[in-house]
Short mmCIF file of C-alpha atoms and ligand atoms in Angstrom, two decimals:
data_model
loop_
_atom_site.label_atom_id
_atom_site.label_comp_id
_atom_site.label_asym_id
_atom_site.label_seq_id
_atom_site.Cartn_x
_atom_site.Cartn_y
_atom_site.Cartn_z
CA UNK A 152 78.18 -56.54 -0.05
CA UNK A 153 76.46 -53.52 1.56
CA UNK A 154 76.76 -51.16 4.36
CA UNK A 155 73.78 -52.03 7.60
CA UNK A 156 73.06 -49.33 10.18
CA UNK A 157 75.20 -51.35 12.89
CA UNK A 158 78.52 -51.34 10.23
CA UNK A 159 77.69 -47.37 9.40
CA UNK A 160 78.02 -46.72 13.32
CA UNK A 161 80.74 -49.09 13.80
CA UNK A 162 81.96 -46.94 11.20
CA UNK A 163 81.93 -43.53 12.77
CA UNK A 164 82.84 -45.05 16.10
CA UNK A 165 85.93 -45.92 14.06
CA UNK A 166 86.48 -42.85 12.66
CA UNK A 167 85.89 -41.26 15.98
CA UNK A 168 89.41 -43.54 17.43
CA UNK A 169 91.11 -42.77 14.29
CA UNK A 170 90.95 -38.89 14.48
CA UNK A 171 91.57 -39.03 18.44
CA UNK A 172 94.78 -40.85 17.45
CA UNK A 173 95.46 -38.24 14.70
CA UNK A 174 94.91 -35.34 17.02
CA UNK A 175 98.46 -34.37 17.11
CA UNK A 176 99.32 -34.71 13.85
CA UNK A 177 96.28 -32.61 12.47
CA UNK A 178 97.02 -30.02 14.65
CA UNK A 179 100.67 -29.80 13.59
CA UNK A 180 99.97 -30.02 10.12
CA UNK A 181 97.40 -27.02 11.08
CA UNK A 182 99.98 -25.21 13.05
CA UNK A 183 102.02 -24.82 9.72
CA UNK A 184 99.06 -23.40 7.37
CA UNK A 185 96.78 -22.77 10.12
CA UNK A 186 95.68 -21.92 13.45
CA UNK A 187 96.45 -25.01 15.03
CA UNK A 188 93.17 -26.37 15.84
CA UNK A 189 91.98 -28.97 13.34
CA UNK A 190 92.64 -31.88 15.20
CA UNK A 191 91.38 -30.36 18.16
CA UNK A 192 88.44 -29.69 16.32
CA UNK A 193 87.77 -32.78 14.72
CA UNK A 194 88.22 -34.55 18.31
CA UNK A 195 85.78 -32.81 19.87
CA UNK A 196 83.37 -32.74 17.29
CA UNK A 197 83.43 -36.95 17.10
CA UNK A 198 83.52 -37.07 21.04
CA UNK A 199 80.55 -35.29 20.82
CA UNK A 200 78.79 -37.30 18.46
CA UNK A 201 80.14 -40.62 20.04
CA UNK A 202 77.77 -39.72 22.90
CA UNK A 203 74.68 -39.63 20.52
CA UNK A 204 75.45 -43.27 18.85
CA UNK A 205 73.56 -45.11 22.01
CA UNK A 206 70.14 -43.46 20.85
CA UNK A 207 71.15 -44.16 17.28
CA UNK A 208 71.21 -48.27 17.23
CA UNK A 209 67.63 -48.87 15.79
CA UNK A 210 67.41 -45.39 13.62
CA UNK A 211 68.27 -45.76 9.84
CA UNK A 212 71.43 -44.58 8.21
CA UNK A 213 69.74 -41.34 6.83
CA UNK A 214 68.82 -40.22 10.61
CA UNK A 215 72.29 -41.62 11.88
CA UNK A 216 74.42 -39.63 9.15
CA UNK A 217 72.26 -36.19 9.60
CA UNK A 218 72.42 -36.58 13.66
CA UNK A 219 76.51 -36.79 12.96
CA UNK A 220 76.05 -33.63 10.58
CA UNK A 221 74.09 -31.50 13.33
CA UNK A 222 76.15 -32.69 16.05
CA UNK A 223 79.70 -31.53 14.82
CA UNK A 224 77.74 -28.35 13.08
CA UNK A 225 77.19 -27.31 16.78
CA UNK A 226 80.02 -28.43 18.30
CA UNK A 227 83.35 -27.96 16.06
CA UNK A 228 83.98 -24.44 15.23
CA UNK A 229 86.01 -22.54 12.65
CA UNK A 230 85.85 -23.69 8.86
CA UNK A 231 86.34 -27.34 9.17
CA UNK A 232 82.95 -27.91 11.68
CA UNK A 233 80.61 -26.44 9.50
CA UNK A 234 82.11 -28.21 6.42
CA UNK A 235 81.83 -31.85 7.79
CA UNK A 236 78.64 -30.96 9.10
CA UNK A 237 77.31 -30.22 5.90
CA UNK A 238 79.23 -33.33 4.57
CA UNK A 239 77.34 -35.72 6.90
CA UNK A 240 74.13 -33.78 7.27
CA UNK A 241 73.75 -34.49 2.96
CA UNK A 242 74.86 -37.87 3.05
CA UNK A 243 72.11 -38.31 5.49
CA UNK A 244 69.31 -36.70 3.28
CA UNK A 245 70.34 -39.08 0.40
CA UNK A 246 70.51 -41.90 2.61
CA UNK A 247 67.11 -41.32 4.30
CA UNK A 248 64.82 -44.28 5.01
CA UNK A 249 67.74 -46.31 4.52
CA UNK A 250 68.65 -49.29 6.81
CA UNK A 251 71.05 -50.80 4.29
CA UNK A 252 73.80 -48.79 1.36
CA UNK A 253 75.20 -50.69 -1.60
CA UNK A 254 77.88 -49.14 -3.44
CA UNK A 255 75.48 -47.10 -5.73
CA UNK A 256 74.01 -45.86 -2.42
CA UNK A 257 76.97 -45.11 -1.21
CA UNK A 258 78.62 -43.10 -4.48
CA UNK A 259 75.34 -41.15 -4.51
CA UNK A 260 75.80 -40.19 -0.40
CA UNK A 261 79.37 -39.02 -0.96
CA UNK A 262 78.69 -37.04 -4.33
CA UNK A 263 75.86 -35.03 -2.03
CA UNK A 264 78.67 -34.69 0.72
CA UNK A 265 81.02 -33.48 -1.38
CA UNK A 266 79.05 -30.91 -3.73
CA UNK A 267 77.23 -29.87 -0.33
CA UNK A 268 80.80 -29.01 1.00
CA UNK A 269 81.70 -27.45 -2.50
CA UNK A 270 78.65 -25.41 -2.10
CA UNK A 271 79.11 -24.04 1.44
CA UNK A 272 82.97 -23.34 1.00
CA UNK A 273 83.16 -22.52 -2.93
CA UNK A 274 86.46 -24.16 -3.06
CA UNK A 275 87.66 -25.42 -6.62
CA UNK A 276 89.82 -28.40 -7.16
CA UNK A 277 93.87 -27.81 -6.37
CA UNK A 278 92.38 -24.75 -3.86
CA UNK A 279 94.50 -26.87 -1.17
CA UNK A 280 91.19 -28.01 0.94
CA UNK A 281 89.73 -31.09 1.76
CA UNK A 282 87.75 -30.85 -1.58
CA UNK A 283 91.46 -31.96 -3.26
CA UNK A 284 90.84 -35.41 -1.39
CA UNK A 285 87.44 -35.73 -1.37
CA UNK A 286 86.64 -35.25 -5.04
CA UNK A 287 89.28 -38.01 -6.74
CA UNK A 288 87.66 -39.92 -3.80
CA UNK A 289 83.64 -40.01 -4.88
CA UNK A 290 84.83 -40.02 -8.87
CA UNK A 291 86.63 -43.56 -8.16
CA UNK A 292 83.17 -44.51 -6.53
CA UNK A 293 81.18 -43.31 -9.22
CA UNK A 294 83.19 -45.11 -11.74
CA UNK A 295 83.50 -48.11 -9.45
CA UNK A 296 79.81 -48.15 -9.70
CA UNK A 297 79.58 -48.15 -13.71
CA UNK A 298 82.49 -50.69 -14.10
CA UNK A 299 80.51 -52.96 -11.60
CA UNK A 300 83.76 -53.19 -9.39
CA UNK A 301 82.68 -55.27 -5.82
CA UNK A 302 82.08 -52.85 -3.07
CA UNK A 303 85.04 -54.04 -1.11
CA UNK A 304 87.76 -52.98 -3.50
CA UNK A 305 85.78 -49.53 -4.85
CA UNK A 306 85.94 -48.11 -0.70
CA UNK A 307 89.87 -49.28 -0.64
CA UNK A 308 90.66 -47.63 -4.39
CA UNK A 309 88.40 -44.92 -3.19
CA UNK A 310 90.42 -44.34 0.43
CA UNK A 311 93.66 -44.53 -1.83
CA UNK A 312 92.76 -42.14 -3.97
CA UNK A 313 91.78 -39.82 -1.08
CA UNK A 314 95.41 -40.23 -0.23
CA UNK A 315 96.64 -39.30 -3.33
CA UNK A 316 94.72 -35.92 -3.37
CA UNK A 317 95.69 -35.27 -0.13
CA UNK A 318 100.27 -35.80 -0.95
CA UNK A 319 98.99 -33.83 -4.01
CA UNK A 320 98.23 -30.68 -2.10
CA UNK A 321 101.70 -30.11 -0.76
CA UNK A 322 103.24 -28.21 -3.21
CA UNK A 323 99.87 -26.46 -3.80
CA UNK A 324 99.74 -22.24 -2.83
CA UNK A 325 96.13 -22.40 -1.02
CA UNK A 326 93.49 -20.61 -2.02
CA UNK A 327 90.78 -20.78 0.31
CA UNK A 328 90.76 -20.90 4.28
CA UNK A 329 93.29 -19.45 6.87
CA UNK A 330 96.05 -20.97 4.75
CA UNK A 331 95.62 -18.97 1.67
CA UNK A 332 96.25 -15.77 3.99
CA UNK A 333 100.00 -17.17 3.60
CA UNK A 334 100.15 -16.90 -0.24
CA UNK A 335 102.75 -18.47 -1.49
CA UNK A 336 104.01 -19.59 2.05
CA UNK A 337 101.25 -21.75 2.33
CA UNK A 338 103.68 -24.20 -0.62
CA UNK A 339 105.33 -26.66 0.88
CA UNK A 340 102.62 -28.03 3.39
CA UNK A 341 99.89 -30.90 3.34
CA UNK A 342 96.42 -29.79 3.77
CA UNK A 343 95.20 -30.92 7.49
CA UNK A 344 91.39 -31.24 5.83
CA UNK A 345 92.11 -33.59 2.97
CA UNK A 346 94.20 -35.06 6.09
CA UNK A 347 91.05 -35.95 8.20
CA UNK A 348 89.03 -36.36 4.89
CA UNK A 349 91.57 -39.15 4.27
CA UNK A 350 91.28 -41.00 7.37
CA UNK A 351 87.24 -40.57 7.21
CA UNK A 352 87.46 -42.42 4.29
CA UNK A 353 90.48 -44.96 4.85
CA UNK A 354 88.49 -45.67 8.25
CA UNK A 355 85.12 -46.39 5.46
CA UNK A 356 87.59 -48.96 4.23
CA UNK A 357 89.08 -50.63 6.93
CA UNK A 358 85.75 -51.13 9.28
CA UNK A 359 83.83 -52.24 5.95
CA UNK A 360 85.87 -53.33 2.77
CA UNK A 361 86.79 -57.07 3.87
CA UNK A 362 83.44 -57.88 6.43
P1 ADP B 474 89.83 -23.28 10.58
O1 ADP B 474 90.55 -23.11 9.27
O2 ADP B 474 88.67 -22.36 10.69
O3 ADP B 474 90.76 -23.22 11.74
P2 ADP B 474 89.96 -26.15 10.68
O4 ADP B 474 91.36 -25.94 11.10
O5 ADP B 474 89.14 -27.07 11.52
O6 ADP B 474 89.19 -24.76 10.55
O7 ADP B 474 89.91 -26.74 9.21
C1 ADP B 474 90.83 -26.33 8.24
C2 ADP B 474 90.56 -27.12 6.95
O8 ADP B 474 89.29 -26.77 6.43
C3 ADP B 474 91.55 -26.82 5.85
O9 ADP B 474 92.70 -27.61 5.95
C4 ADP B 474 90.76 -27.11 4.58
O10 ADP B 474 90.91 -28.45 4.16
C5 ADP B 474 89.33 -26.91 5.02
N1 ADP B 474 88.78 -25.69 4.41
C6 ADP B 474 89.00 -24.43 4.78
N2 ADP B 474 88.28 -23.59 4.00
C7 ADP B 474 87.62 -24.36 3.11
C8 ADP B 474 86.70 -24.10 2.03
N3 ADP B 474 86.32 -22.86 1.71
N4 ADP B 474 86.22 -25.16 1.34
C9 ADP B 474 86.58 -26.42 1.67
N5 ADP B 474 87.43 -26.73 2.66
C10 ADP B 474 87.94 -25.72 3.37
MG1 MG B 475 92.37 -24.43 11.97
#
């Protein structure tokens, strides 16, 4: 299988709904650790970029995935904007030109995400950020990719283990972003990042994995 241009923005439409539905429960999670805004952020930022998608239906998935990175760059705030910006704006540059991904494609998009995110926040694995879900997420792609696994199954395994990173930052003491001004308070609490990295992914899965 492979990803068109009309399944990537059926795909960010998607992941639009999914972290309007989530706003709450980002925001609480936030509230704990944070200052409450994450899932206000992350709803504004894909309301924003929902408006773009009409002039985005004949572009290719490069232009579609850098228009999402600019668009929440200058319109979500705080850590988290900046972060998915970047995360978008390099899976566009490795997708440019592109009207179609495979799952090579796609592994090589989400390694440029996530090193472009690693590079703008210098976060290290088990920091407690979104870089805890994101990175067990792209190495499940990457192998999916040598071991010839279909496409389908690699973006589900991939979404799972997304998940996993995410339940694995509870007990975590973070070390980068508002939360690590808590210390050791910060234990205890699921990261709200790997929480909307999760459903980013998960909603990769469900709009793509069994079309
Ligand atoms: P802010 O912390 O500025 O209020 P958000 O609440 O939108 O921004 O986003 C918080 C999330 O951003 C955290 O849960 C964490 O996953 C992520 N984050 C914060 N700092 C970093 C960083 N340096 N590197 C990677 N992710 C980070
Ligand atoms: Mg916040």
């Amino acid at each position: 299988m492979s990803v068109n241009q009309d399944a990537f923005i059926e795909w960010i439409k998607n992941c639009a709904a999914v972290l309007k539905e989530n706003k709450e429960y980002l925001t609480e999670l936030d509230s704990a650790i944070g200052d409450a805004d994450h899932g206000v952020n992350m709803d504004r930022g894909f309301s924003a970029v929902l408006t773009k998608l009409p002039e985005m239906e004949d572009k290719d998935i490069g232009t579609i995935s850098k228009t999402v990175g600019m668009t929440l760059l200058s319109t979500v705030g705080g850590a988290g904007g900046p972060l998915y910006g970047t995360f978008f704006l390099q899976a566009g540059m490795k997708s440019a030109g592109k009207m179609e991904l495979n799952l090579e494609d796609w592994a090589i998009a989400m390694r440029a995400a996530l090193d472009g995110v690693v590079m703008r926040g210098k976060a290290n694995l088990k920091d407690k950020t979104m870089v805890d879900a994101l990175t067990p997420a792209v190495e499940v792609l990457e192998n999916a990719v040598s071991d010839n696994v279909p496409m389908g199954q690699a973006l589900k395994e991939s979404a799972s283990a997304a998940k996993e990173g995410m339940i694995a930052t509870i007990p975590l003491v973070a070390l980068k972003g508002r939360a690590s001004y808590l210390g050791e308070r910060s234990a205890g609490h699921q990261d709200p990042g790997c929480t909307s990295s999760y459903l980013i992914l998960q909603a990769a899965a469900d709009t793509w994995a069994d079309k």
